[in-house]
Amino acid sequence: YLVTDLNYGFLKQLGLTTENPGLYDGRWGGSGKVIESISPSTGKVIAKVRTSIPQEVRNAITEAHKAWPQWASLPAPTRGEIVRQIGDELRNNLKPLSQLVSLEMGKILPEGIGEVQEFIDICDYAVGLSRMLPGSMFPSERKNHALMEKWNPLGVVGVISAFNFPIAVYGWNSAIAMVCGNTIVWKGALTTPLVSIATTKIITGVLERNGIPGSVVSLVTGGPEVGETIVEDTRVPLISFTGSTNVGKEVALKVQERFGKFLLELGGNNALIVAQDAELEMAVRAAVFSCVGTAGQRCTTTRRLILHSKIKNEFLGKLKKAYESILERIGDPLENNTLYGPLHNQHAVDEYKVITYRNKILCGGKIEFGGKQIERPGFYVEPTIISGLPADAKIVQTETFAPIVYIFETNSLEDAVALNNGVQQGLSSSLFTKSIENVFRWIGPHGSDCGIVNVNIGTSGAEIGAAFGGEKATGGGRESGSDAWKHYMRRATITINYGNDLPLAQGIKFE
Ligand code: NAD
């Protein structure tokens, strides 16, 4: 299982070894149990990582807490300058880091590169933000009074992230949280520890070169127990959680109990609607990437295709043809020609098998395409299309993190929108149409109820400039651009009396 046996030079470039400490609180360490990092494309162990025990997690929070006054006292543009250097260091490591994302998560290399690029882009965004963090001044109703709003950092931000975006989600959170003046304790997914370690090494290198304690970006490694320790610690005023709806709900309830803040980015159940007047070729291309890209393991993956009955057969025919061509491009995610890689682990394959079995045998669905595990090493399954299920079937209503898409047929945009909105989740949604009337109905109050509402593009592949997140059981959080920075700061409403009288608000006389 040795790294050197596998001959991945990029692991050495990133300072990874066969056995890695998974805790960083200013120093590398960890005394929890040893876990294995497994490559989804081979099923083989890449390296081992020592996890953190709860006391070490608390120590890491203490160190991040100690580092906070120094970090928060720097002028925001100075913090921005350091984040700029982090962006540059990520640029220098773009290739090996992307290769590591591909190797450990299993997504194809262009998507691994896209993830690291997203981190670089949000660093650039955060640098600009560091010179633009606003405050406001309002007219006071009282003479010689100033009414203002100022934003201050929160303190230590806890970031708990999912396996499927092992670096980008941390990038969104850390770059913005850092320019806002917070320190961070990060727990990545248990199955992508090497990405977390390599990323933390890069960032702490920059901090330390600038005379800043590396514990500004502390890292802990482990599963639910480690996550819970962060969630329950009252010294962590904000928990930014990305993961499944079930775990996110537990996290939110625990944080609410202690009156902390939470930012939730949870599961999706995203629909793509194809109206009668849609540009079909474009809709098919978008659907293919949205349904099978990342082997269906994006929170924004299209899980439901809602097709107008007039174009349904033609669309489905074209889609199946496109899926056929994907089958020829299945392979090692690190190789150039590959378009479709593995699922993340054996558990995901087992779940895929159970779901396809239930669809076919128990719920009466028709498997239009795929439906089987692929016989090769690693965790590969066929991209799958299923039709004939009722929209309210439990499996349709639940997010299955695999490349399975359900087909529905409607006769009107109104019915299509009702189907789109008829699930608990509210992350991403798309409509393909050429009608301006449809577009404005779709983006209006009676249209999509999701956080991401697209027109003539697929459901996945958001940009960093806008706020990312979803409604309902997706958790309501927003990350990345727009005003998502507000999550990472506390608002102070300030009234200053610079006169010699003491007038009361609302004209109250109290004398
Ligand atoms: P998961 O919920 O199993 O795990 C997410 C993180 O929570 C991991 O780091 C995990 O170790 C940790 N965790 C598990 N139990 C915990 C507990 N009791 N307390 C604290 N932390 C705990 O999710 P996953 O399988 O890694 O990721 C897939 C899910 O994430 C999907 O539902 C997907 O839609 C969602 N996701 C959402 C977004 C978004 O932006 N909305 C982005 C990526 C992934």
Coordinates of C-alpha atoms and ligand atoms in Angstrom, one line a residue:
Y1 CA 0.0 0.0 0.0
L2 CA 3.0 2.3 0.1
V3 CA 2.8 5.6 -1.7
T4 CA 6.1 4.9 -3.4
D5 CA 4.8 1.6 -4.7
L6 CA 2.0 3.4 -6.4
N7 CA 4.5 5.8 -7.8
Y8 CA 2.5 9.0 -7.5
G9 CA 5.3 11.6 -7.5
F10 CA 2.8 14.4 -6.8
L11 CA 2.1 13.1 -3.3
K12 CA 5.8 13.7 -2.4
Q13 CA 5.6 17.1 -4.1
L14 CA 2.8 18.0 -1.6
G15 CA 4.9 16.8 1.3
L16 CA 2.7 13.7 2.0
T17 CA 4.2 10.4 3.2
T18 CA 3.0 6.9 3.7
E19 CA 1.9 7.8 7.2
N20 CA 0.6 11.2 7.9
P21 CA -0.3 13.1 11.0
G22 CA -3.9 14.4 10.6
L23 CA -3.9 17.1 13.2
Y24 CA -2.5 20.6 12.9
D25 CA -2.9 23.2 15.6
G26 CA 0.4 25.0 15.0
R27 CA 2.2 21.6 15.1
W28 CA 1.5 18.4 13.3
G29 CA 0.4 15.5 15.4
G30 CA -2.6 13.4 16.4
S31 CA -3.0 10.3 18.5
G32 CA -6.3 8.9 17.4
K33 CA -6.8 5.7 15.4
V34 CA -5.1 5.3 12.0
I35 CA -7.3 5.4 9.0
E36 CA -6.6 4.5 5.4
S37 CA -7.0 6.7 2.4
I38 CA -8.3 4.6 -0.5
S39 CA -8.2 5.4 -4.2
P40 CA -11.7 5.0 -5.6
S41 CA -10.4 4.0 -9.0
T42 CA -8.4 1.0 -7.7
G43 CA -9.8 0.3 -4.2
K44 CA -6.1 0.3 -3.1
V45 CA -4.8 2.1 0.0
I46 CA -2.8 5.2 -0.9
A47 CA -1.6 6.2 2.5
K48 CA -2.5 6.1 6.2
V49 CA -3.5 9.0 8.4
R50 CA -3.6 9.3 12.2
T51 CA -6.8 10.9 13.3
S52 CA -7.5 13.3 16.3
I53 CA -9.0 12.3 19.6
P54 CA -11.7 14.7 21.1
Q55 CA -9.2 16.3 23.6
E56 CA -6.9 17.1 20.7
V57 CA -9.8 18.7 18.9
R58 CA -10.5 20.9 21.9
N59 CA -6.7 21.7 22.0
A60 CA -6.9 22.7 18.3
I61 CA -9.8 25.0 19.1
T62 CA -7.8 26.5 22.0
E63 CA -4.9 27.2 19.7
A64 CA -7.2 28.8 17.0
H65 CA -8.7 30.8 19.7
K66 CA -5.3 32.0 21.0
A67 CA -4.3 33.0 17.4
W68 CA -7.5 35.0 16.9
P69 CA -6.6 38.4 18.6
Q70 CA -3.4 38.7 16.5
W71 CA -5.2 37.8 13.3
A72 CA -8.3 40.0 14.0
S73 CA -6.1 43.0 14.8
L74 CA -4.5 43.0 11.4
P75 CA -6.1 45.5 9.0
A76 CA -8.5 43.7 6.7
P77 CA -6.4 44.6 3.6
T78 CA -3.3 43.1 5.3
R79 CA -5.3 39.9 5.8
G80 CA -6.3 40.2 2.2
E81 CA -2.6 40.4 1.2
I82 CA -1.9 37.1 3.0
V83 CA -4.9 35.5 1.3
R84 CA -3.5 36.7 -2.0
Q85 CA -0.3 34.9 -1.2
I86 CA -2.3 31.8 -0.4
G87 CA -4.0 32.0 -3.8
D88 CA -0.5 32.3 -5.5
E89 CA 0.8 29.3 -3.5
L90 CA -2.3 27.3 -4.7
R91 CA -1.5 28.4 -8.3
N92 CA 2.0 27.0 -7.8
N93 CA 0.6 23.7 -6.6
L94 CA -2.4 23.6 -9.0
K95 CA -1.3 20.5 -10.8
P96 CA -0.3 18.2 -7.9
L97 CA -3.2 19.3 -5.7
S98 CA -5.7 18.6 -8.5
Q99 CA -4.1 15.2 -9.1
L100 CA -4.5 14.5 -5.4
V101 CA -8.2 15.5 -5.5
S102 CA -8.7 13.1 -8.5
L103 CA -6.8 10.3 -6.8
E104 CA -8.4 10.5 -3.4
M105 CA -12.0 11.7 -4.2
G106 CA -12.2 10.0 -7.6
K107 CA -13.4 12.8 -9.8
I108 CA -11.8 13.3 -13.3
L109 CA -8.7 15.5 -13.5
P110 CA -10.4 18.5 -15.3
E111 CA -12.9 18.6 -12.4
G112 CA -10.1 18.2 -9.9
I113 CA -8.4 21.2 -11.5
G114 CA -11.7 23.1 -11.5
E115 CA -11.9 22.6 -7.7
V116 CA -8.5 24.0 -7.0
Q117 CA -9.2 26.8 -9.5
E118 CA -12.3 27.6 -7.5
F119 CA -10.2 28.0 -4.4
I120 CA -7.8 30.3 -6.3
D121 CA -10.7 32.4 -7.7
I122 CA -12.3 32.8 -4.3
C123 CA -8.9 34.0 -2.9
D124 CA -8.9 36.7 -5.6
Y125 CA -12.5 37.6 -4.7
A126 CA -11.6 37.7 -1.0
V127 CA -8.6 40.0 -1.6
G128 CA -11.0 42.5 -3.3
L129 CA -13.5 42.0 -0.5
S130 CA -10.8 42.8 2.1
R131 CA -10.7 46.4 0.8
M132 CA -14.4 46.6 0.4
L133 CA -16.0 45.2 3.6
P134 CA -18.7 47.7 4.1
G135 CA -20.3 49.5 7.0
S136 CA -23.3 51.7 6.9
M137 CA -24.5 55.0 8.2
F138 CA -28.2 55.8 8.6
P139 CA -29.9 59.1 9.3
S140 CA -30.6 59.3 13.0
E141 CA -33.9 60.8 14.1
R142 CA -32.1 62.4 17.0
K143 CA -30.1 65.7 16.8
N144 CA -26.3 65.3 16.9
H145 CA -26.5 61.5 16.8
A146 CA -24.8 59.1 14.4
L147 CA -26.5 55.8 13.6
M148 CA -24.2 53.2 12.2
E149 CA -23.7 49.6 11.4
K150 CA -20.3 48.0 11.7
W151 CA -19.3 44.4 11.0
N152 CA -16.8 42.6 13.3
P153 CA -15.3 39.1 13.0
L154 CA -16.9 36.2 15.0
G155 CA -13.8 34.4 16.3
V156 CA -13.1 30.8 15.6
V157 CA -15.2 29.4 12.6
G158 CA -15.7 25.6 12.6
V159 CA -15.8 24.2 9.0
I160 CA -17.0 20.6 8.5
S161 CA -17.0 19.5 4.9
A162 CA -18.1 16.7 2.7
F163 CA -16.1 14.2 0.6
N164 CA -17.3 15.3 -2.8
F165 CA -15.7 18.7 -2.8
P166 CA -12.8 18.0 -0.6
I167 CA -11.0 21.4 -1.3
A168 CA -13.4 23.9 -2.9
V169 CA -15.9 24.0 0.0
Y170 CA -13.0 24.7 2.4
G171 CA -11.7 27.3 0.0
W172 CA -15.0 29.2 -0.1
N173 CA -15.2 29.1 3.7
S174 CA -11.6 29.8 4.6
A175 CA -10.8 32.6 2.2
I176 CA -13.9 34.6 3.1
A177 CA -13.7 33.8 6.9
M178 CA -10.0 34.8 6.9
V179 CA -10.4 38.2 5.3
C180 CA -13.3 38.8 7.7
G181 CA -10.9 38.3 10.6
N182 CA -11.7 34.8 11.8
T183 CA -9.5 31.9 12.6
I184 CA -10.6 28.4 11.5
V185 CA -10.8 24.8 12.7
W186 CA -11.5 22.5 9.8
K187 CA -12.6 18.9 9.7
G188 CA -12.7 17.5 6.2
A189 CA -14.4 14.2 5.3
L190 CA -13.0 11.0 6.9
T191 CA -12.3 9.6 3.4
T192 CA -10.4 12.6 1.9
P193 CA -7.8 13.3 4.6
L194 CA -4.8 13.7 2.3
V195 CA -6.4 16.6 0.5
S196 CA -7.1 18.3 3.8
I197 CA -3.5 17.8 5.0
A198 CA -1.9 18.9 1.7
T199 CA -4.1 22.0 1.6
T200 CA -3.3 22.9 5.2
K201 CA 0.4 22.5 4.6
I202 CA 0.2 25.0 1.7
I203 CA -1.7 27.6 3.7
T204 CA 0.3 27.3 6.9
G205 CA 3.5 27.7 5.0
V206 CA 2.2 31.1 3.8
L207 CA 1.0 32.1 7.2
E208 CA 4.3 31.2 8.9
R209 CA 6.4 33.0 6.3
N210 CA 4.4 36.1 7.3
G211 CA 5.0 35.6 11.0
I212 CA 1.4 34.5 11.6
P213 CA 0.7 31.4 13.7
G214 CA -0.3 28.5 11.5
S215 CA -3.1 27.7 14.0
V216 CA -5.1 30.4 12.3
V217 CA -6.1 27.5 10.0
S218 CA -6.1 24.5 12.4
L219 CA -7.0 21.0 11.1
V220 CA -8.5 18.0 12.8
T221 CA -9.2 14.6 11.2
G222 CA -11.8 12.0 12.0
G223 CA -15.4 11.1 11.7
P224 CA -18.6 12.0 13.6
E225 CA -17.1 12.1 17.0
V226 CA -14.5 14.7 15.9
G227 CA -17.2 16.7 14.2
E228 CA -19.5 16.6 17.2
T229 CA -16.6 17.9 19.4
I230 CA -16.4 21.0 17.2
V231 CA -20.1 21.4 17.0
E232 CA -20.6 21.3 20.8
D233 CA -17.8 23.7 21.7
T234 CA -19.1 27.1 22.7
R235 CA -15.8 28.7 21.7
V236 CA -16.8 28.2 18.1
P237 CA -19.5 30.8 17.4
L238 CA -20.2 29.6 13.8
I239 CA -20.4 26.1 12.4
S240 CA -20.3 26.0 8.6
F241 CA -21.5 22.5 7.7
T242 CA -21.6 21.0 4.3
G243 CA -23.0 17.4 4.0
S244 CA -26.1 15.4 4.1
T245 CA -29.5 16.7 5.2
N246 CA -29.8 14.2 8.1
V247 CA -26.4 15.0 9.6
G248 CA -26.9 18.7 9.0
K249 CA -30.1 18.7 10.9
E250 CA -28.5 17.1 13.9
V251 CA -25.7 19.6 13.7
A252 CA -28.1 22.6 13.4
L253 CA -30.1 21.4 16.4
K254 CA -27.0 21.1 18.6
V255 CA -25.7 24.5 17.6
Q256 CA -29.1 26.1 18.1
E257 CA -29.2 24.6 21.6
R258 CA -26.1 26.7 22.5
F259 CA -27.3 29.8 20.5
G260 CA -24.4 29.5 18.1
K261 CA -24.7 30.4 14.4
F262 CA -24.8 27.8 11.6
L263 CA -24.4 27.9 7.9
L264 CA -25.8 24.8 6.3
E265 CA -25.1 23.5 2.7
L266 CA -27.0 20.2 2.6
G267 CA -28.4 17.7 0.1
G268 CA -30.2 18.5 -3.1
N269 CA -32.8 16.8 -5.3
N270 CA -32.3 18.9 -8.4
A271 CA -34.6 18.9 -11.4
L272 CA -34.0 20.0 -15.0
I273 CA -37.1 20.9 -17.0
V274 CA -37.2 20.7 -20.7
A275 CA -40.0 22.7 -22.2
Q276 CA -41.6 22.0 -25.5
D277 CA -39.8 24.9 -27.2
A278 CA -36.3 24.1 -25.8
E279 CA -33.2 23.9 -27.9
L280 CA -32.9 20.1 -27.6
E281 CA -29.3 19.5 -28.5
M282 CA -28.2 22.1 -25.9
A283 CA -30.6 20.6 -23.3
V284 CA -29.2 17.1 -23.9
R285 CA -25.6 18.3 -23.5
A286 CA -26.4 20.1 -20.3
A287 CA -28.3 17.1 -18.9
V288 CA -25.4 14.7 -19.6
F289 CA -22.9 16.8 -17.7
S290 CA -25.4 17.5 -14.9
C291 CA -26.5 13.9 -14.5
V292 CA -23.3 12.0 -15.0
G293 CA -20.5 14.5 -14.3
T294 CA -18.6 13.6 -11.1
A295 CA -20.4 10.2 -11.5
G296 CA -23.5 11.9 -10.0
Q297 CA -21.8 12.9 -6.8
R298 CA -22.4 16.7 -6.8
C299 CA -24.9 18.3 -4.5
T300 CA -26.2 20.0 -7.7
T301 CA -26.3 16.8 -9.8
T302 CA -29.6 16.5 -11.8
R303 CA -31.6 13.8 -10.1
R304 CA -34.9 14.4 -12.0
L305 CA -35.5 15.2 -15.6
I306 CA -39.0 16.8 -16.2
L307 CA -39.7 16.5 -20.0
H308 CA -42.6 18.0 -21.9
S309 CA -44.6 15.1 -23.4
K310 CA -44.2 16.5 -27.0
I311 CA -40.4 16.2 -26.8
K312 CA -40.0 13.4 -24.3
N313 CA -39.2 10.5 -26.6
E314 CA -36.9 12.5 -28.9
F315 CA -35.0 13.8 -25.8
L316 CA -34.7 10.5 -24.2
G317 CA -33.4 8.9 -27.4
K318 CA -30.7 11.5 -27.7
L319 CA -29.9 11.2 -24.0
K320 CA -29.4 7.5 -24.2
K321 CA -27.1 7.9 -27.2
A322 CA -25.0 10.4 -25.3
Y323 CA -24.9 8.0 -22.4
E324 CA -23.6 5.3 -24.8
S325 CA -20.7 7.5 -25.7
I326 CA -19.9 8.1 -22.0
L327 CA -19.6 4.4 -21.6
E328 CA -16.6 4.5 -23.9
R329 CA -14.9 7.1 -21.8
I330 CA -15.0 5.3 -18.4
G331 CA -11.6 5.0 -16.8
D332 CA -9.0 6.2 -14.4
P333 CA -9.9 9.7 -13.4
L334 CA -6.3 10.8 -13.7
E335 CA -6.1 9.8 -17.3
N336 CA -6.6 12.3 -20.1
N337 CA -9.4 10.7 -22.1
T338 CA -11.6 9.8 -19.1
L339 CA -15.0 11.5 -18.7
Y340 CA -16.6 9.2 -16.2
G341 CA -14.9 7.9 -13.0
P342 CA -15.8 5.8 -10.0
L343 CA -18.1 6.3 -7.1
H344 CA -16.3 7.3 -4.0
N345 CA -16.3 4.1 -2.0
Q346 CA -17.8 0.6 -1.6
H347 CA -20.6 2.0 0.5
A348 CA -21.7 4.2 -2.4
V349 CA -21.7 1.2 -4.7
D350 CA -23.8 -0.9 -2.3
E351 CA -26.3 1.9 -1.9
Y352 CA -26.5 2.3 -5.7
K353 CA -27.2 -1.4 -6.1
V354 CA -29.9 -1.3 -3.4
I355 CA -31.6 1.7 -5.0
T356 CA -31.6 0.3 -8.5
Y357 CA -33.0 -3.0 -7.2
R358 CA -35.7 -1.2 -5.3
N359 CA -36.6 1.0 -8.3
K360 CA -37.0 -2.0 -10.6
I361 CA -38.4 -4.7 -8.4
L362 CA -40.2 -3.0 -5.6
C363 CA -41.4 0.3 -7.2
G364 CA -42.1 -0.8 -10.8
G365 CA -39.7 1.6 -12.4
K366 CA -38.2 0.9 -15.8
I367 CA -34.5 1.0 -16.2
E368 CA -34.0 2.8 -19.5
F369 CA -30.2 2.8 -19.3
G370 CA -27.5 1.3 -17.0
G371 CA -28.4 -0.2 -13.7
K372 CA -25.4 -2.3 -13.0
Q373 CA -22.0 -2.3 -11.3
I374 CA -19.2 -2.2 -13.8
E375 CA -16.8 -5.2 -13.5
R376 CA -13.4 -3.6 -13.0
P377 CA -11.3 -2.8 -10.0
G378 CA -12.4 0.2 -8.0
F379 CA -16.0 1.5 -7.4
Y380 CA -17.5 1.9 -10.8
V381 CA -21.3 1.8 -11.7
E382 CA -23.1 2.4 -14.9
P383 CA -24.8 5.8 -15.4
T384 CA -28.5 5.1 -15.0
I385 CA -31.8 6.4 -16.3
I386 CA -35.0 5.2 -14.7
S387 CA -38.6 6.1 -15.8
G388 CA -42.1 5.2 -14.7
L389 CA -41.9 6.0 -11.0
P390 CA -44.5 8.2 -9.2
A391 CA -43.0 11.6 -8.4
D392 CA -43.9 11.1 -4.7
A393 CA -42.1 7.7 -4.4
K394 CA -39.8 7.7 -1.4
I395 CA -36.7 6.9 -3.5
V396 CA -37.5 9.8 -5.8
Q397 CA -38.0 12.1 -2.8
T398 CA -34.6 11.1 -1.3
E399 CA -31.2 12.2 -2.6
T400 CA -29.2 9.2 -3.8
F401 CA -25.6 10.2 -4.2
A402 CA -25.1 8.2 -7.4
P403 CA -25.5 8.8 -11.2
I404 CA -29.2 7.8 -11.2
V405 CA -31.7 10.2 -12.9
Y406 CA -35.5 9.8 -12.9
I407 CA -37.6 10.8 -15.9
F408 CA -41.0 12.5 -15.6
E409 CA -43.4 13.7 -18.2
T410 CA -45.6 16.8 -18.1
N411 CA -47.8 18.9 -20.4
S412 CA -47.4 22.4 -19.0
L413 CA -44.8 24.6 -17.3
E414 CA -47.1 24.9 -14.3
D415 CA -47.1 21.1 -13.7
A416 CA -43.3 21.0 -14.3
V417 CA -42.7 23.7 -11.7
A418 CA -45.0 21.9 -9.3
L419 CA -42.9 18.8 -9.7
N420 CA -39.7 20.7 -9.4
N421 CA -40.9 22.2 -6.1
G422 CA -42.5 19.0 -4.9
V423 CA -39.5 17.7 -2.9
Q424 CA -38.1 18.6 0.5
Q425 CA -34.8 19.8 -0.9
G426 CA -34.3 23.2 -2.6
L427 CA -30.8 23.5 -4.0
S428 CA -30.6 23.8 -7.8
S429 CA -33.0 23.8 -10.7
S430 CA -32.9 24.5 -14.5
L431 CA -35.4 25.3 -17.2
F432 CA -34.7 24.9 -20.9
T433 CA -36.9 27.2 -23.0
K434 CA -36.8 29.9 -25.6
S435 CA -39.9 31.7 -24.3
I436 CA -39.3 34.9 -22.4
E437 CA -42.7 34.4 -20.7
N438 CA -41.6 31.0 -19.3
V439 CA -38.3 32.5 -18.1
F440 CA -40.0 35.2 -16.1
R441 CA -42.6 32.8 -14.7
W442 CA -39.7 30.4 -13.7
I443 CA -37.6 33.1 -11.8
G444 CA -40.7 34.7 -10.2
P445 CA -42.7 34.1 -7.1
H446 CA -44.6 31.2 -8.6
G447 CA -41.5 29.6 -10.2
S448 CA -38.7 27.5 -8.8
D449 CA -38.4 27.5 -5.0
C450 CA -34.7 26.7 -5.1
G451 CA -31.6 28.7 -4.2
I452 CA -30.2 28.2 -7.6
V453 CA -32.5 29.0 -10.5
N454 CA -31.0 28.4 -14.0
V455 CA -32.2 29.0 -17.5
N456 CA -30.7 27.2 -20.5
I457 CA -27.8 25.7 -18.5
G458 CA -27.7 22.6 -16.4
T459 CA -28.1 22.3 -12.6
S460 CA -24.5 21.9 -11.7
G461 CA -21.3 24.1 -12.1
A462 CA -22.0 27.3 -10.2
E463 CA -19.7 30.3 -10.3
I464 CA -18.1 31.9 -7.2
G465 CA -19.2 35.4 -7.8
A466 CA -22.8 34.8 -6.6
A467 CA -24.0 33.3 -3.4
F468 CA -24.3 29.5 -3.4
G469 CA -26.8 27.5 -1.5
G470 CA -30.3 26.2 -1.2
E471 CA -33.7 26.5 0.5
K472 CA -35.8 24.1 2.6
A473 CA -34.0 20.9 3.6
T474 CA -30.9 22.1 1.8
G475 CA -30.4 24.3 4.8
G476 CA -30.8 27.9 3.7
G477 CA -27.1 28.8 3.9
R478 CA -25.2 30.8 1.3
E479 CA -21.5 30.6 0.7
S480 CA -19.0 32.1 -1.7
G481 CA -19.7 35.5 -3.4
S482 CA -22.4 38.2 -3.1
D483 CA -23.0 39.0 0.5
A484 CA -22.3 35.5 1.9
W485 CA -19.4 37.2 3.9
K486 CA -22.1 38.4 6.3
H487 CA -22.4 34.9 7.7
Y488 CA -18.8 35.2 9.0
M489 CA -19.2 38.5 10.9
R490 CA -21.4 39.9 13.6
R491 CA -23.3 43.1 13.0
A492 CA -23.1 45.9 15.6
T493 CA -25.7 48.6 15.4
I494 CA -24.0 51.7 16.9
T495 CA -25.5 55.0 18.0
I496 CA -23.1 57.8 19.0
N497 CA -24.3 61.0 20.6
Y498 CA -21.9 63.8 19.8
G499 CA -24.1 66.6 21.2
N500 CA -24.7 67.9 24.7
D501 CA -28.4 66.9 25.1
L502 CA -29.9 63.4 25.7
P503 CA -32.9 63.2 23.4
L504 CA -34.7 59.8 23.6
A505 CA -35.8 57.8 20.5
Q506 CA -39.5 58.0 19.4
G507 CA -39.6 61.5 21.0
I508 CA -40.2 60.0 24.5
K509 CA -40.0 62.4 27.4
F510 CA -38.8 60.9 30.6
E511 CA -38.3 63.8 33.0
Ligands
NAD1 P1 -22.0 13.5 5.4 O1 -23.2 14.2 6.0 O2 -22.0 12.0 5.6 O3 -20.7 14.1 6.0 C1 -20.3 15.5 6.0 C2 -19.3 15.8 7.0 O4 -20.0 15.7 8.3 C3 -18.1 14.9 7.1 O5 -17.0 15.6 7.4 C4 -18.5 13.9 8.2 O6 -17.4 13.3 8.8 C5 -19.2 14.9 9.2 N1 -20.0 14.3 10.2 C6 -20.7 13.1 10.1 N2 -21.5 12.9 11.2 C7 -21.3 14.0 12.0 C8 -21.8 14.4 13.2 N3 -22.7 13.7 13.9 N4 -21.5 15.7 13.7 C9 -20.6 16.4 13.0 N5 -20.1 16.1 11.8 C10 -20.4 14.9 11.3 O7 -22.0 13.9 3.9 P2 -21.0 13.3 2.7 O8 -21.4 11.9 2.4 O9 -19.6 13.5 3.1 O10 -21.3 14.3 1.5 C11 -22.4 14.1 0.6 C12 -23.6 15.0 1.1 O11 -23.1 16.4 1.1 C13 -24.7 15.0 0.0 O12 -25.9 15.0 0.7 C14 -24.5 16.3 -0.7 O13 -25.6 16.8 -1.4 C15 -24.0 17.2 0.4 N6 -23.3 18.3 -0.2 C16 -23.9 19.6 -0.2 C17 -23.3 20.7 -0.7 C18 -23.9 22.0 -0.8 O14 -23.2 23.0 -1.0 N7 -25.2 22.1 -0.6 C19 -22.0 20.5 -1.2 C20 -21.3 19.3 -1.2 C21 -22.0 18.2 -0.6

